[in-house]
Amino acid sequence: MTISEKVAYLKGLAEGLNLDTEKSKEGKLISVMIGILEEVGLSIEDLEENAQALGEEIDVLSDDLADVESVVFEDEEEDEDEAEDYDDDWFEVECPTCEEPLIIDDKALADGFIQCPNCQSKFSLDLSDDTVEADEGEE
Ligand SMILES: [Zn+2]
């Protein structure tokens, strides 16, 4: 039973008593009390409906936010990965021929070799065990 239904039941009981709500002070008191209970019951039902509607809206917003989070944080992770990859893959070795610093970057790794900008010697990059071995080219 809802509060309104209980109040309606109470109202029926009071009416069954045939209280004089005009001349009897007790009857008037009970009549006013039941009137207040009716208003309270309706107010609470409105509040419950609003609360339920808000809860459903929050659920929808929460789902939407989860979608946004998955997109935003996925992108962030990718950016971090790219930055880390760049940091990891960017390092410097000394040219064994002329001691010029050689930048080993993503492009050099992709090409599989690096050419010394100073003496033009080419070195192949062995990627098999994550280390770079600089072998002097035979060109
Ligand atoms: Zn060199």
mmCIF file of N, CA and C and ligand atoms in Angstrom:
data_model
loop_
_atom_site.group_PDB
_atom_site.id
_atom_site.type_symbol
_atom_site.label_atom_id
_atom_site.label_comp_id
_atom_site.label_asym_id
_atom_site.label_seq_id
_atom_site.Cartn_x
_atom_site.Cartn_y
_atom_site.Cartn_z
ATOM 1 N N MET A 1 0.835 -1.203 0.000
ATOM 2 C CA MET A 1 0.000 0.000 0.000
ATOM 3 C C MET A 1 0.870 1.254 0.000
ATOM 4 N N THR A 2 0.516 2.159 -0.858
ATOM 5 C CA THR A 2 1.225 3.433 -0.851
ATOM 6 C C THR A 2 0.707 4.287 0.304
ATOM 7 N N ILE A 3 1.434 5.349 0.570
ATOM 8 C CA ILE A 3 1.018 6.257 1.642
ATOM 9 C C ILE A 3 -0.371 6.830 1.349
ATOM 10 N N SER A 4 -0.610 7.198 0.079
ATOM 11 C CA SER A 4 -1.918 7.758 -0.290
ATOM 12 C C SER A 4 -3.035 6.746 -0.067
ATOM 13 N N GLU A 5 -2.732 5.487 -0.384
ATOM 14 C CA GLU A 5 -3.739 4.436 -0.177
ATOM 15 C C GLU A 5 -4.018 4.244 1.320
ATOM 16 N N LYS A 6 -2.962 4.307 2.136
ATOM 17 C CA LYS A 6 -3.152 4.190 3.592
ATOM 18 C C LYS A 6 -3.977 5.355 4.127
ATOM 19 N N VAL A 7 -3.687 6.561 3.612
ATOM 20 C CA VAL A 7 -4.425 7.748 4.052
ATOM 21 C C VAL A 7 -5.891 7.629 3.640
ATOM 22 N N ALA A 8 -6.140 7.115 2.431
ATOM 23 C CA ALA A 8 -7.521 6.932 1.959
ATOM 24 C C ALA A 8 -8.252 5.938 2.870
ATOM 25 N N TYR A 9 -7.529 4.881 3.267
ATOM 26 C CA TYR A 9 -8.105 3.889 4.185
ATOM 27 C C TYR A 9 -8.456 4.540 5.525
ATOM 28 N N LEU A 10 -7.504 5.356 6.033
ATOM 29 C CA LEU A 10 -7.720 6.068 7.292
ATOM 30 C C LEU A 10 -8.918 7.013 7.195
ATOM 31 N N LYS A 11 -9.005 7.673 6.034
ATOM 32 C CA LYS A 11 -10.105 8.607 5.803
ATOM 33 C C LYS A 11 -11.457 7.864 5.842
ATOM 34 N N GLY A 12 -11.452 6.670 5.235
ATOM 35 C CA GLY A 12 -12.672 5.854 5.248
ATOM 36 C C GLY A 12 -13.070 5.456 6.657
ATOM 37 N N LEU A 13 -12.054 5.083 7.460
ATOM 38 C CA LEU A 13 -12.317 4.720 8.861
ATOM 39 C C LEU A 13 -12.946 5.895 9.610
ATOM 40 N N ALA A 14 -12.345 7.093 9.401
ATOM 41 C CA ALA A 14 -12.830 8.285 10.096
ATOM 42 C C ALA A 14 -14.265 8.596 9.703
ATOM 43 N N GLU A 15 -14.558 8.448 8.387
ATOM 44 C CA GLU A 15 -15.913 8.724 7.916
ATOM 45 C C GLU A 15 -16.905 7.709 8.505
ATOM 46 N N GLY A 16 -16.377 6.463 8.705
ATOM 47 C CA GLY A 16 -17.230 5.420 9.292
ATOM 48 C C GLY A 16 -17.644 5.741 10.722
ATOM 49 N N LEU A 17 -16.835 6.582 11.374
ATOM 50 C CA LEU A 17 -17.148 6.961 12.756
ATOM 51 C C LEU A 17 -18.252 8.033 12.815
ATOM 52 N N ASN A 18 -18.582 8.591 11.628
ATOM 53 C CA ASN A 18 -19.575 9.668 11.559
ATOM 54 C C ASN A 18 -19.240 10.806 12.528
ATOM 55 N N LEU A 19 -17.977 11.215 12.501
ATOM 56 C CA LEU A 19 -17.533 12.299 13.371
ATOM 57 C C LEU A 19 -18.156 13.611 12.927
ATOM 58 N N ASP A 20 -18.535 14.411 13.881
ATOM 59 C CA ASP A 20 -19.023 15.751 13.577
ATOM 60 C C ASP A 20 -17.812 16.660 13.423
ATOM 61 N N THR A 21 -17.446 16.962 12.159
ATOM 62 C CA THR A 21 -16.240 17.750 11.917
ATOM 63 C C THR A 21 -16.511 19.244 12.034
ATOM 64 N N GLU A 22 -17.764 19.638 12.275
ATOM 65 C CA GLU A 22 -18.076 21.054 12.414
ATOM 66 C C GLU A 22 -18.136 21.460 13.895
ATOM 67 N N LYS A 23 -18.886 20.695 14.685
ATOM 68 C CA LYS A 23 -19.093 21.097 16.070
ATOM 69 C C LYS A 23 -18.145 20.399 17.036
ATOM 70 N N SER A 24 -17.748 19.122 16.714
ATOM 71 C CA SER A 24 -16.837 18.389 17.607
ATOM 72 C C SER A 24 -15.396 18.819 17.372
ATOM 73 N N LYS A 25 -14.725 19.271 18.439
ATOM 74 C CA LYS A 25 -13.328 19.675 18.305
ATOM 75 C C LYS A 25 -12.463 18.496 17.896
ATOM 76 N N GLU A 26 -12.742 17.304 18.485
ATOM 77 C CA GLU A 26 -11.966 16.115 18.131
ATOM 78 C C GLU A 26 -12.191 15.746 16.665
ATOM 79 N N GLY A 27 -13.463 15.829 16.265
ATOM 80 C CA GLY A 27 -13.786 15.508 14.866
ATOM 81 C C GLY A 27 -13.087 16.444 13.905
ATOM 82 N N LYS A 28 -13.068 17.744 14.257
ATOM 83 C CA LYS A 28 -12.397 18.712 13.400
ATOM 84 C C LYS A 28 -10.893 18.432 13.348
ATOM 85 N N LEU A 29 -10.329 18.110 14.524
ATOM 86 C CA LEU A 29 -8.895 17.809 14.601
ATOM 87 C C LEU A 29 -8.537 16.646 13.684
ATOM 88 N N ILE A 30 -9.339 15.573 13.771
ATOM 89 C CA ILE A 30 -9.053 14.389 12.946
ATOM 90 C C ILE A 30 -9.201 14.725 11.462
ATOM 91 N N SER A 31 -10.219 15.516 11.131
ATOM 92 C CA SER A 31 -10.447 15.889 9.740
ATOM 93 C C SER A 31 -9.272 16.682 9.180
ATOM 94 N N VAL A 32 -8.768 17.645 9.984
ATOM 95 C CA VAL A 32 -7.621 18.453 9.540
ATOM 96 C C VAL A 32 -6.390 17.578 9.402
ATOM 97 N N MET A 33 -6.176 16.672 10.382
ATOM 98 C CA MET A 33 -5.005 15.787 10.340
ATOM 99 C C MET A 33 -5.028 14.917 9.080
ATOM 100 N N ILE A 34 -6.212 14.388 8.751
ATOM 101 C CA ILE A 34 -6.303 13.535 7.555
ATOM 102 C C ILE A 34 -6.041 14.352 6.294
ATOM 103 N N GLY A 35 -6.519 15.625 6.293
ATOM 104 C CA GLY A 35 -6.251 16.500 5.148
ATOM 105 C C GLY A 35 -4.769 16.734 4.967
ATOM 106 N N ILE A 36 -4.065 16.950 6.101
ATOM 107 C CA ILE A 36 -2.609 17.162 6.026
ATOM 108 C C ILE A 36 -1.919 15.886 5.537
ATOM 109 N N LEU A 37 -2.354 14.728 6.045
ATOM 110 C CA LEU A 37 -1.757 13.458 5.623
ATOM 111 C C LEU A 37 -1.930 13.240 4.120
ATOM 112 N N GLU A 38 -3.107 13.627 3.585
ATOM 113 C CA GLU A 38 -3.325 13.496 2.142
ATOM 114 C C GLU A 38 -2.312 14.319 1.365
ATOM 115 N N GLU A 39 -2.095 15.588 1.816
ATOM 116 C CA GLU A 39 -1.128 16.450 1.132
ATOM 117 C C GLU A 39 0.280 15.885 1.229
ATOM 118 N N VAL A 40 0.638 15.394 2.446
ATOM 119 C CA VAL A 40 1.983 14.825 2.644
ATOM 120 C C VAL A 40 2.170 13.623 1.729
ATOM 121 N N GLY A 41 1.113 12.773 1.678
ATOM 122 C CA GLY A 41 1.215 11.587 0.820
ATOM 123 C C GLY A 41 1.428 11.945 -0.634
ATOM 124 N N LEU A 42 0.672 12.956 -1.130
ATOM 125 C CA LEU A 42 0.825 13.362 -2.531
ATOM 126 C C LEU A 42 2.210 13.949 -2.789
ATOM 127 N N SER A 43 2.685 14.767 -1.806
ATOM 128 C CA SER A 43 4.016 15.361 -1.968
ATOM 129 C C SER A 43 5.083 14.285 -2.048
ATOM 130 N N ILE A 44 4.987 13.275 -1.166
ATOM 131 C CA ILE A 44 5.999 12.212 -1.154
ATOM 132 C C ILE A 44 5.949 11.424 -2.463
ATOM 133 N N GLU A 45 4.728 11.185 -2.980
ATOM 134 C CA GLU A 45 4.643 10.452 -4.246
ATOM 135 C C GLU A 45 5.272 11.248 -5.387
ATOM 136 N N ASP A 46 5.038 12.592 -5.377
ATOM 137 C CA ASP A 46 5.690 13.420 -6.392
ATOM 138 C C ASP A 46 7.201 13.322 -6.273
ATOM 139 N N LEU A 47 7.701 13.421 -5.023
ATOM 140 C CA LEU A 47 9.146 13.357 -4.803
ATOM 141 C C LEU A 47 9.707 12.020 -5.265
ATOM 142 N N GLU A 48 8.968 10.934 -4.972
ATOM 143 C CA GLU A 48 9.439 9.610 -5.383
ATOM 144 C C GLU A 48 9.505 9.505 -6.901
ATOM 145 N N GLU A 49 8.468 10.053 -7.579
ATOM 146 C CA GLU A 49 8.481 10.023 -9.047
ATOM 147 C C GLU A 49 9.651 10.824 -9.594
ATOM 148 N N ASN A 50 9.880 12.031 -9.004
ATOM 149 C CA ASN A 50 11.006 12.859 -9.453
ATOM 150 C C ASN A 50 12.331 12.149 -9.219
ATOM 151 N N ALA A 51 12.464 11.530 -8.035
ATOM 152 C CA ALA A 51 13.708 10.844 -7.711
ATOM 153 C C ALA A 51 13.962 9.702 -8.685
ATOM 154 N N GLN A 52 12.894 8.975 -9.028
ATOM 155 C CA GLN A 52 13.057 7.863 -9.973
ATOM 156 C C GLN A 52 13.456 8.373 -11.351
ATOM 157 N N ALA A 53 12.791 9.489 -11.779
ATOM 158 C CA ALA A 53 13.117 10.065 -13.090
ATOM 159 C C ALA A 53 14.570 10.537 -13.106
ATOM 160 N N LEU A 54 14.996 11.190 -12.012
ATOM 161 C CA LEU A 54 16.383 11.657 -11.923
ATOM 162 C C LEU A 54 17.350 10.481 -11.976
ATOM 163 N N GLY A 55 16.999 9.410 -11.251
ATOM 164 C CA GLY A 55 17.861 8.228 -11.257
ATOM 165 C C GLY A 55 18.026 7.667 -12.653
ATOM 166 N N GLU A 56 16.918 7.636 -13.421
ATOM 167 C CA GLU A 56 17.011 7.121 -14.787
ATOM 168 C C GLU A 56 17.869 8.036 -15.653
ATOM 169 N N GLU A 57 17.703 9.370 -15.448
ATOM 170 C CA GLU A 57 18.519 10.306 -16.231
ATOM 171 C C GLU A 57 19.998 10.156 -15.874
ATOM 172 N N ILE A 58 20.273 9.950 -14.577
ATOM 173 C CA ILE A 58 21.669 9.782 -14.159
ATOM 174 C C ILE A 58 22.256 8.515 -14.778
ATOM 175 N N ASP A 59 21.454 7.452 -14.849
ATOM 176 C CA ASP A 59 21.925 6.227 -15.492
ATOM 177 C C ASP A 59 22.320 6.491 -16.937
ATOM 178 N N VAL A 60 21.431 7.257 -17.653
ATOM 179 C CA VAL A 60 21.716 7.555 -19.061
ATOM 180 C C VAL A 60 22.997 8.378 -19.169
ATOM 181 N N LEU A 61 23.100 9.421 -18.288
ATOM 182 C CA LEU A 61 24.300 10.268 -18.308
ATOM 183 C C LEU A 61 25.545 9.448 -17.992
ATOM 184 N N SER A 62 25.404 8.530 -17.020
ATOM 185 C CA SER A 62 26.541 7.703 -16.627
ATOM 186 C C SER A 62 27.013 6.842 -17.788
ATOM 187 N N ASP A 63 26.049 6.276 -18.532
ATOM 188 C CA ASP A 63 26.417 5.475 -19.702
ATOM 189 C C ASP A 63 27.119 6.332 -20.744
ATOM 190 N N ASP A 64 26.530 7.544 -20.989
ATOM 191 C CA ASP A 64 27.148 8.443 -21.968
ATOM 192 C C ASP A 64 28.561 8.804 -21.537
ATOM 193 N N LEU A 65 28.714 9.094 -20.226
ATOM 194 C CA LEU A 65 30.026 9.484 -19.722
ATOM 195 C C LEU A 65 31.020 8.338 -19.883
ATOM 196 N N ALA A 66 30.549 7.123 -19.666
ATOM 197 C CA ALA A 66 31.435 5.967 -19.836
ATOM 198 C C ALA A 66 31.916 5.875 -21.276
ATOM 199 N N ASP A 67 30.998 6.159 -22.225
ATOM 200 C CA ASP A 67 31.402 6.147 -23.637
ATOM 201 C C ASP A 67 32.470 7.200 -23.886
ATOM 202 N N VAL A 68 32.216 8.419 -23.336
ATOM 203 C CA VAL A 68 33.182 9.512 -23.534
ATOM 204 C C VAL A 68 34.527 9.142 -22.910
ATOM 205 N N GLU A 69 34.475 8.584 -21.685
ATOM 206 C CA GLU A 69 35.721 8.207 -21.005
ATOM 207 C C GLU A 69 36.502 7.193 -21.830
ATOM 208 N N SER A 70 35.794 6.218 -22.385
ATOM 209 C CA SER A 70 36.503 5.185 -23.132
ATOM 210 C C SER A 70 37.221 5.802 -24.328
ATOM 211 N N VAL A 71 36.561 6.786 -24.968
ATOM 212 C CA VAL A 71 37.195 7.425 -26.127
ATOM 213 C C VAL A 71 38.374 8.277 -25.670
ATOM 214 N N VAL A 72 38.120 9.132 -24.631
ATOM 215 C CA VAL A 72 39.158 10.070 -24.186
ATOM 216 C C VAL A 72 40.374 9.322 -23.659
ATOM 217 N N PHE A 73 40.145 8.351 -22.750
ATOM 218 C CA PHE A 73 41.286 7.690 -22.116
ATOM 219 C C PHE A 73 41.981 6.749 -23.087
ATOM 220 N N GLU A 74 41.221 6.212 -24.058
ATOM 221 C CA GLU A 74 41.865 5.378 -25.072
ATOM 222 C C GLU A 74 42.851 6.221 -25.869
ATOM 223 N N ASP A 75 42.390 7.444 -26.260
ATOM 224 C CA ASP A 75 43.276 8.333 -27.000
ATOM 225 C C ASP A 75 44.501 8.687 -26.171
ATOM 226 N N GLU A 76 44.265 8.980 -24.866
ATOM 227 C CA GLU A 76 45.395 9.347 -24.010
ATOM 228 C C GLU A 76 46.415 8.223 -23.954
ATOM 229 N N GLU A 77 45.900 6.985 -23.770
ATOM 230 C CA GLU A 77 46.819 5.849 -23.709
ATOM 231 C C GLU A 77 47.620 5.731 -24.990
ATOM 232 N N GLU A 78 46.935 5.940 -26.131
ATOM 233 C CA GLU A 78 47.649 5.855 -27.402
ATOM 234 C C GLU A 78 48.733 6.919 -27.472
ATOM 235 N N ASP A 79 48.361 8.168 -27.023
ATOM 236 C CA ASP A 79 49.354 9.238 -27.051
ATOM 237 C C ASP A 79 50.547 8.887 -26.181
ATOM 238 N N GLU A 80 50.255 8.369 -24.962
ATOM 239 C CA GLU A 80 51.346 7.997 -24.062
ATOM 240 C C GLU A 80 52.208 6.914 -24.691
ATOM 241 N N ASP A 81 51.543 5.931 -25.310
ATOM 242 C CA ASP A 81 52.293 4.851 -25.938
ATOM 243 C C ASP A 81 53.221 5.408 -27.013
ATOM 244 N N GLU A 82 52.652 6.321 -27.824
ATOM 245 C CA GLU A 82 53.461 6.889 -28.892
ATOM 246 C C GLU A 82 54.661 7.637 -28.321
ATOM 247 N N ALA A 83 54.416 8.424 -27.251
ATOM 248 C CA ALA A 83 55.504 9.175 -26.642
ATOM 249 C C ALA A 83 56.561 8.226 -26.086
ATOM 250 N N GLU A 84 56.082 7.158 -25.395
ATOM 251 C CA GLU A 84 57.024 6.200 -24.826
ATOM 252 C C GLU A 84 57.802 5.507 -25.933
ATOM 253 N N ASP A 85 57.083 5.130 -26.992
ATOM 254 C CA ASP A 85 57.763 4.472 -28.100
ATOM 255 C C ASP A 85 58.858 5.380 -28.643
ATOM 256 N N TYR A 86 58.490 6.662 -28.779
ATOM 257 C CA TYR A 86 59.466 7.590 -29.345
ATOM 258 C C TYR A 86 60.682 7.681 -28.438
ATOM 259 N N ASP A 87 60.418 7.811 -27.118
ATOM 260 C CA ASP A 87 61.530 7.913 -26.174
ATOM 261 C C ASP A 87 62.388 6.660 -26.208
ATOM 262 N N ASP A 88 61.695 5.500 -26.280
ATOM 263 C CA ASP A 88 62.433 4.246 -26.241
ATOM 264 C C ASP A 88 63.259 4.059 -27.512
ATOM 265 N N ASP A 89 62.678 4.476 -28.639
ATOM 266 C CA ASP A 89 63.306 4.161 -29.918
ATOM 267 C C ASP A 89 64.307 5.223 -30.360
ATOM 268 N N TRP A 90 64.348 6.291 -29.643
ATOM 269 C CA TRP A 90 65.268 7.367 -30.008
ATOM 270 C C TRP A 90 66.527 7.256 -29.161
ATOM 271 N N PHE A 91 67.600 6.882 -29.771
ATOM 272 C CA PHE A 91 68.839 6.893 -29.004
ATOM 273 C C PHE A 91 70.001 7.166 -29.961
ATOM 274 N N GLU A 92 71.145 7.319 -29.376
ATOM 275 C CA GLU A 92 72.283 7.816 -30.120
ATOM 276 C C GLU A 92 73.431 6.822 -30.030
ATOM 277 N N VAL A 93 74.095 6.593 -31.115
ATOM 278 C CA VAL A 93 75.321 5.782 -31.083
ATOM 279 C C VAL A 93 76.425 6.571 -31.769
ATOM 280 N N GLU A 94 77.624 6.172 -31.508
ATOM 281 C CA GLU A 94 78.766 6.847 -32.118
ATOM 282 C C GLU A 94 79.153 6.104 -33.397
ATOM 283 N N CYS A 95 79.404 6.837 -34.434
ATOM 284 C CA CYS A 95 79.854 6.203 -35.669
ATOM 285 C C CYS A 95 81.201 5.539 -35.404
ATOM 286 N N PRO A 96 81.324 4.237 -35.665
ATOM 287 C CA PRO A 96 82.596 3.537 -35.396
ATOM 288 C C PRO A 96 83.717 4.018 -36.301
ATOM 289 N N THR A 97 83.351 4.660 -37.383
ATOM 290 C CA THR A 97 84.375 5.082 -38.343
ATOM 291 C C THR A 97 84.920 6.459 -38.003
ATOM 292 N N CYS A 98 83.986 7.414 -37.782
ATOM 293 C CA CYS A 98 84.444 8.796 -37.593
ATOM 294 C C CYS A 98 84.008 9.379 -36.248
ATOM 295 N N GLU A 99 83.304 8.577 -35.432
ATOM 296 C CA GLU A 99 82.864 8.979 -34.096
ATOM 297 C C GLU A 99 81.818 10.091 -34.103
ATOM 298 N N GLU A 100 81.207 10.303 -35.273
ATOM 299 C CA GLU A 100 80.098 11.251 -35.356
ATOM 300 C C GLU A 100 78.885 10.644 -34.641
ATOM 301 N N PRO A 101 78.137 11.423 -33.809
ATOM 302 C CA PRO A 101 76.926 10.871 -33.176
ATOM 303 C C PRO A 101 75.869 10.552 -34.222
ATOM 304 N N LEU A 102 75.322 9.326 -34.154
ATOM 305 C CA LEU A 102 74.285 8.896 -35.090
ATOM 306 C C LEU A 102 72.971 8.769 -34.344
ATOM 307 N N ILE A 103 71.904 9.387 -34.868
ATOM 308 C CA ILE A 103 70.583 9.308 -34.250
ATOM 309 C C ILE A 103 69.874 8.074 -34.791
ATOM 310 N N ILE A 104 69.593 7.132 -33.893
ATOM 311 C CA ILE A 104 68.793 5.961 -34.276
ATOM 312 C C ILE A 104 67.344 6.270 -33.915
ATOM 313 N N ASP A 105 66.519 6.517 -34.914
ATOM 314 C CA ASP A 105 65.117 6.854 -34.650
ATOM 315 C C ASP A 105 64.215 5.856 -35.370
ATOM 316 N N ASP A 106 62.893 6.160 -35.321
ATOM 317 C CA ASP A 106 61.916 5.253 -35.932
ATOM 318 C C ASP A 106 62.204 5.046 -37.417
ATOM 319 N N LYS A 107 62.606 6.119 -38.094
ATOM 320 C CA LYS A 107 62.837 6.015 -39.530
ATOM 321 C C LYS A 107 64.013 5.093 -39.807
ATOM 322 N N ALA A 108 65.091 5.270 -39.044
ATOM 323 C CA ALA A 108 66.268 4.425 -39.240
ATOM 324 C C ALA A 108 65.923 2.967 -38.974
ATOM 325 N N LEU A 109 65.116 2.729 -37.902
ATOM 326 C CA LEU A 109 64.728 1.359 -37.574
ATOM 327 C C LEU A 109 63.863 0.771 -38.671
ATOM 328 N N ALA A 110 62.985 1.607 -39.234
ATOM 329 C CA ALA A 110 62.105 1.128 -40.294
ATOM 330 C C ALA A 110 62.917 0.809 -41.541
ATOM 331 N N ASP A 111 63.907 1.647 -41.836
ATOM 332 C CA ASP A 111 64.738 1.410 -43.019
ATOM 333 C C ASP A 111 65.651 0.208 -42.817
ATOM 334 N N GLY A 112 66.010 -0.072 -41.552
ATOM 335 C CA GLY A 112 66.888 -1.201 -41.256
ATOM 336 C C GLY A 112 68.362 -0.846 -41.360
ATOM 337 N N PHE A 113 68.639 0.406 -41.671
ATOM 338 C CA PHE A 113 70.046 0.813 -41.699
ATOM 339 C C PHE A 113 70.123 2.292 -41.379
ATOM 340 N N ILE A 114 71.294 2.758 -41.082
ATOM 341 C CA ILE A 114 71.496 4.184 -40.856
ATOM 342 C C ILE A 114 72.781 4.597 -41.563
ATOM 343 N N GLN A 115 72.715 5.795 -42.113
ATOM 344 C CA GLN A 115 73.880 6.289 -42.841
ATOM 345 C C GLN A 115 74.502 7.434 -42.061
ATOM 346 N N CYS A 116 75.789 7.374 -41.852
ATOM 347 C CA CYS A 116 76.476 8.431 -41.118
ATOM 348 C C CYS A 116 76.483 9.698 -41.956
ATOM 349 N N PRO A 117 75.986 10.800 -41.428
ATOM 350 C CA PRO A 117 75.937 12.034 -42.209
ATOM 351 C C PRO A 117 77.329 12.631 -42.427
ATOM 352 N N ASN A 118 78.296 12.171 -41.647
ATOM 353 C CA ASN A 118 79.641 12.743 -41.744
ATOM 354 C C ASN A 118 80.499 11.999 -42.760
ATOM 355 N N CYS A 119 80.608 10.666 -42.582
ATOM 356 C CA CYS A 119 81.498 9.898 -43.467
ATOM 357 C C CYS A 119 80.725 9.065 -44.478
ATOM 358 N N GLN A 120 79.384 9.116 -44.432
ATOM 359 C CA GLN A 120 78.493 8.437 -45.378
ATOM 360 C C GLN A 120 78.541 6.925 -45.257
ATOM 361 N N SER A 121 79.174 6.398 -44.204
ATOM 362 C CA SER A 121 79.174 4.946 -44.021
ATOM 363 C C SER A 121 77.772 4.493 -43.649
ATOM 364 N N LYS A 122 77.364 3.321 -44.167
ATOM 365 C CA LYS A 122 76.047 2.762 -43.860
ATOM 366 C C LYS A 122 76.204 1.621 -42.865
ATOM 367 N N PHE A 123 75.262 1.572 -41.939
ATOM 368 C CA PHE A 123 75.295 0.513 -40.938
ATOM 369 C C PHE A 123 73.918 -0.144 -40.898
ATOM 370 N N SER A 124 73.903 -1.470 -40.925
ATOM 371 C CA SER A 124 72.623 -2.180 -40.808
ATOM 372 C C SER A 124 72.253 -2.281 -39.340
ATOM 373 N N LEU A 125 70.942 -2.264 -39.080
ATOM 374 C CA LEU A 125 70.451 -2.312 -37.702
ATOM 375 C C LEU A 125 69.842 -3.682 -37.456
ATOM 376 N N ASP A 126 70.415 -4.408 -36.534
ATOM 377 C CA ASP A 126 69.880 -5.735 -36.188
ATOM 378 C C ASP A 126 68.839 -5.571 -35.098
ATOM 379 N N LEU A 127 67.565 -5.842 -35.437
ATOM 380 C CA LEU A 127 66.461 -5.627 -34.493
ATOM 381 C C LEU A 127 66.087 -6.905 -33.756
ATOM 382 N N SER A 128 66.836 -7.981 -33.979
ATOM 383 C CA SER A 128 66.387 -9.279 -33.466
ATOM 384 C C SER A 128 66.390 -9.317 -31.947
ATOM 385 N N ASP A 129 67.306 -8.625 -31.282
ATOM 386 C CA ASP A 129 67.342 -8.725 -29.817
ATOM 387 C C ASP A 129 67.337 -7.339 -29.167
ATOM 388 N N ASP A 130 66.672 -6.399 -29.833
ATOM 389 C CA ASP A 130 66.448 -5.081 -29.251
ATOM 390 C C ASP A 130 67.730 -4.301 -29.025
ATOM 391 N N THR A 131 68.808 -4.744 -29.597
ATOM 392 C CA THR A 131 70.027 -3.943 -29.523
ATOM 393 C C THR A 131 70.424 -3.562 -30.938
ATOM 394 N N VAL A 132 71.182 -2.531 -31.044
ATOM 395 C CA VAL A 132 71.615 -2.077 -32.364
ATOM 396 C C VAL A 132 73.094 -2.379 -32.513
ATOM 397 N N GLU A 133 73.371 -3.172 -33.524
ATOM 398 C CA GLU A 133 74.780 -3.448 -33.816
ATOM 399 C C GLU A 133 75.151 -2.701 -35.072
ATOM 400 N N ALA A 134 76.146 -1.895 -34.961
ATOM 401 C CA ALA A 134 76.568 -1.096 -36.103
ATOM 402 C C ALA A 134 77.693 -1.805 -36.830
ATOM 403 N N ASP A 135 77.359 -2.334 -37.997
ATOM 404 C CA ASP A 135 78.382 -2.991 -38.817
ATOM 405 C C ASP A 135 78.741 -2.080 -39.968
ATOM 406 N N GLU A 136 79.991 -1.961 -40.192
ATOM 407 C CA GLU A 136 80.417 -1.062 -41.258
ATOM 408 C C GLU A 136 80.004 -1.647 -42.607
ATOM 409 N N GLY A 137 79.408 -0.807 -43.417
ATOM 410 C CA GLY A 137 78.980 -1.260 -44.735
ATOM 411 C C GLY A 137 80.162 -1.553 -45.636
ATOM 412 N N GLU A 138 79.902 -2.341 -46.667
ATOM 413 C CA GLU A 138 80.979 -2.742 -47.571
ATOM 414 C C GLU A 138 80.964 -1.947 -48.857
ATOM 415 N N GLU A 139 80.080 -0.917 -48.930
ATOM 416 C CA GLU A 139 79.932 -0.190 -50.178
ATOM 417 C C GLU A 139 81.198 0.540 -50.577
HETATM 418 ZN ZN ZN B 1 80.858 8.353 -39.734
#
